[in-house]
Amino acid sequence: MFNFGTIGAYKQARNNPRVKAAEDTKNGQVLVLNNQTGVASFPQGEEAKGKDLWVAFNIVDKPETLKTSEFTIEAGEYVRAFYLEDLTGLPVLVGHKVIGTSYEDIAAGDILVPEEGTGKWVKVDSASAEEYAIKLEVVAKNTFADKGIEAIVHA
């Protein structure tokens, strides 16, 4: 799961609702958009370290979804993706289902970066974090989506 930490982020961040998910995607996973093919996919190789990254953040609009944390954007469905660089300096909330590192191993001050091939957020050391254009700095753990974090976006 994913959410903005401020209401103003909706006005600040560009979004693209015109691409479809290549694979089943959770809100909060990182994507690379191809506007020519109309496909949103998880970053591969060096794409995960680049700046042209988006985050999936669809409205939970499926009545059969009983818990918002269980919501999935299925392959072939439209993705509402927000440009991560536009969120620089803003807080975001991220649920544990889109974090590739064990929740117990995360603490305030940790840096999370996009994982190649999955679009999940993973913890790296500060030296490795310098290789990534987009990263999250964990501010605190919280109960968002059962087990979540509040983080500041850095680009």
CSV table of C-alpha atoms in Angstrom, one decimal:
chain,number,residue,atom,x,y,z
A,1,MET,CA,0.0,0.0,0.0
A,2,PHE,CA,1.0,3.6,-0.5
A,3,ASN,CA,-0.3,7.0,0.4
A,4,PHE,CA,0.9,10.6,0.4
A,5,GLY,CA,1.8,12.1,3.7
A,6,THR,CA,0.4,15.5,2.7
A,7,ILE,CA,-2.7,16.4,0.7
A,8,GLY,CA,-0.6,18.9,-1.3
A,9,ALA,CA,1.3,16.1,-3.0
A,10,TYR,CA,-1.7,15.5,-5.2
A,11,LYS,CA,-1.3,18.9,-6.7
A,12,GLN,CA,2.5,18.8,-6.9
A,13,ALA,CA,3.1,15.3,-8.5
A,14,ARG,CA,2.5,14.6,-12.1
A,15,ASN,CA,0.5,11.5,-12.7
A,16,ASN,CA,0.0,9.3,-15.7
A,17,PRO,CA,-3.3,7.2,-16.0
A,18,ARG,CA,-2.7,6.1,-19.6
A,19,VAL,CA,-0.6,2.9,-19.2
A,20,LYS,CA,-1.5,-0.6,-18.3
A,21,ALA,CA,0.3,-2.9,-15.8
A,22,ALA,CA,2.5,-5.6,-17.4
A,23,GLU,CA,2.3,-7.7,-14.2
A,24,ASP,CA,0.1,-7.7,-11.1
A,25,THR,CA,1.1,-4.6,-9.2
A,26,LYS,CA,0.5,-3.3,-5.6
A,27,ASN,CA,0.1,0.4,-4.8
A,28,GLY,CA,3.5,1.5,-3.8
A,29,GLN,CA,5.5,-0.5,-6.2
A,30,VAL,CA,8.0,1.4,-8.5
A,31,LEU,CA,7.3,1.4,-12.2
A,32,VAL,CA,8.9,2.4,-15.5
A,33,LEU,CA,6.4,3.8,-18.0
A,34,ASN,CA,6.5,3.3,-21.8
A,35,ASN,CA,4.1,5.8,-23.3
A,36,GLN,CA,4.6,4.4,-26.8
A,37,THR,CA,3.5,0.9,-25.9
A,38,GLY,CA,1.2,1.9,-23.1
A,39,VAL,CA,2.9,-0.5,-20.6
A,40,ALA,CA,4.0,0.1,-17.0
A,41,SER,CA,6.6,-2.4,-15.9
A,42,PHE,CA,9.0,-3.0,-12.9
A,43,PRO,CA,12.4,-1.4,-13.4
A,44,GLN,CA,15.0,-3.7,-14.9
A,45,GLY,CA,18.8,-3.4,-14.6
A,46,GLU,CA,20.0,0.2,-14.4
A,47,GLU,CA,16.5,1.6,-14.7
A,48,ALA,CA,16.1,1.0,-10.9
A,49,LYS,CA,18.9,3.5,-10.4
A,50,GLY,CA,17.5,6.2,-12.7
A,51,LYS,CA,15.3,9.2,-12.2
A,52,ASP,CA,12.5,8.3,-14.6
A,53,LEU,CA,10.6,6.3,-12.0
A,54,TRP,CA,6.9,6.3,-11.1
A,55,VAL,CA,5.0,4.8,-8.2
A,56,ALA,CA,1.7,3.0,-8.6
A,57,PHE,CA,-1.2,4.6,-6.6
A,58,ASN,CA,-4.6,3.6,-7.9
A,59,ILE,CA,-7.9,4.3,-6.2
A,60,VAL,CA,-9.2,1.2,-4.5
A,61,ASP,CA,-12.3,0.8,-6.5
A,62,LYS,CA,-13.0,-2.9,-6.5
A,63,PRO,CA,-16.0,-3.8,-4.2
A,64,GLU,CA,-14.7,-7.3,-3.7
A,65,THR,CA,-11.6,-5.9,-2.0
A,66,LEU,CA,-12.4,-6.2,1.7
A,67,LYS,CA,-9.1,-4.8,3.0
A,68,THR,CA,-7.4,-2.0,1.1
A,69,SER,CA,-4.0,-3.6,1.8
A,70,GLU,CA,-5.1,-6.6,-0.3
A,71,PHE,CA,-5.8,-4.4,-3.4
A,72,THR,CA,-4.0,-5.4,-6.6
A,73,ILE,CA,-3.8,-3.8,-9.9
A,74,GLU,CA,-4.0,-6.8,-12.2
A,75,ALA,CA,-1.9,-7.2,-15.3
A,76,GLY,CA,-3.7,-5.4,-18.2
A,77,GLU,CA,-5.5,-2.9,-15.9
A,78,TYR,CA,-4.8,0.8,-16.1
A,79,VAL,CA,-2.3,2.1,-13.5
A,80,ARG,CA,-2.4,5.6,-12.1
A,81,ALA,CA,1.3,6.3,-11.6
A,82,PHE,CA,2.8,9.3,-9.9
A,83,TYR,CA,6.3,10.7,-10.8
A,84,LEU,CA,8.6,10.1,-7.8
A,85,GLU,CA,11.0,13.0,-8.5
A,86,ASP,CA,8.0,15.4,-8.1
A,87,LEU,CA,7.6,14.1,-4.5
A,88,THR,CA,11.1,15.2,-3.5
A,89,GLY,CA,11.1,16.3,0.1
A,90,LEU,CA,7.6,15.1,0.8
A,91,PRO,CA,6.5,12.4,3.2
A,92,VAL,CA,4.9,9.2,2.0
A,93,LEU,CA,3.5,6.2,3.7
A,94,VAL,CA,4.5,2.7,2.5
A,95,GLY,CA,3.0,-0.7,3.6
A,96,HIS,CA,5.1,-3.7,4.3
A,97,LYS,CA,3.8,-5.7,1.3
A,98,VAL,CA,5.8,-3.5,-1.1
A,99,ILE,CA,8.9,-3.5,1.0
A,100,GLY,CA,11.4,-6.3,0.0
A,101,THR,CA,13.4,-6.1,3.2
A,102,SER,CA,12.1,-7.8,6.4
A,103,TYR,CA,10.0,-5.2,8.3
A,104,GLU,CA,11.8,-6.1,11.5
A,105,ASP,CA,15.2,-5.0,9.9
A,106,ILE,CA,14.0,-1.5,9.1
A,107,ALA,CA,14.5,1.5,11.5
A,108,ALA,CA,14.4,5.3,11.3
A,109,GLY,CA,17.2,6.6,9.3
A,110,ASP,CA,17.4,3.6,6.9
A,111,ILE,CA,17.5,4.2,3.1
A,112,LEU,CA,15.2,2.3,0.8
A,113,VAL,CA,15.7,2.1,-3.0
A,114,PRO,CA,13.7,0.4,-5.8
A,115,GLU,CA,14.5,-3.2,-6.3
A,116,GLU,CA,15.3,-4.3,-9.8
A,117,GLY,CA,12.7,-6.7,-11.3
A,118,THR,CA,10.1,-6.4,-8.5
A,119,GLY,CA,9.5,-2.7,-8.0
A,120,LYS,CA,9.6,-3.2,-4.2
A,121,TRP,CA,11.5,-1.0,-1.8
A,122,VAL,CA,14.7,-2.5,-0.3
A,123,LYS,CA,17.1,-1.4,2.4
A,124,VAL,CA,20.7,-0.5,1.3
A,125,ASP,CA,23.7,0.9,3.1
A,126,SER,CA,24.5,4.6,2.6
A,127,ALA,CA,27.3,4.0,0.2
A,128,SER,CA,25.1,1.9,-2.1
A,129,ALA,CA,22.3,4.5,-1.8
A,130,GLU,CA,24.5,7.1,-3.6
A,131,GLU,CA,24.1,5.0,-6.8
A,132,TYR,CA,20.3,5.6,-6.9
A,133,ALA,CA,18.6,8.8,-8.1
A,134,ILE,CA,15.4,8.1,-6.2
A,135,LYS,CA,15.4,6.9,-2.6
A,136,LEU,CA,13.2,6.9,0.6
A,137,GLU,CA,14.6,7.9,4.0
A,138,VAL,CA,12.7,6.1,6.8
A,139,VAL,CA,11.4,8.6,9.4
A,140,ALA,CA,9.4,6.1,11.5
A,141,LYS,CA,7.6,2.8,11.6
A,142,ASN,CA,3.8,3.0,11.9
A,143,THR,CA,0.6,0.9,11.6
A,144,PHE,CA,-0.1,1.9,8.0
A,145,ALA,CA,-1.3,-1.2,6.1
A,146,ASP,CA,-0.8,-3.2,9.4
A,147,LYS,CA,3.0,-2.7,9.3
A,148,GLY,CA,4.2,0.4,7.5
A,149,ILE,CA,6.7,3.2,7.4
A,150,GLU,CA,6.7,7.0,6.9
A,151,ALA,CA,9.5,8.1,4.7
A,152,ILE,CA,10.8,11.2,2.9
A,153,VAL,CA,11.4,11.0,-0.8
A,154,HIS,CA,14.9,12.1,-2.0
A,155,ALA,CA,15.9,12.6,-5.6
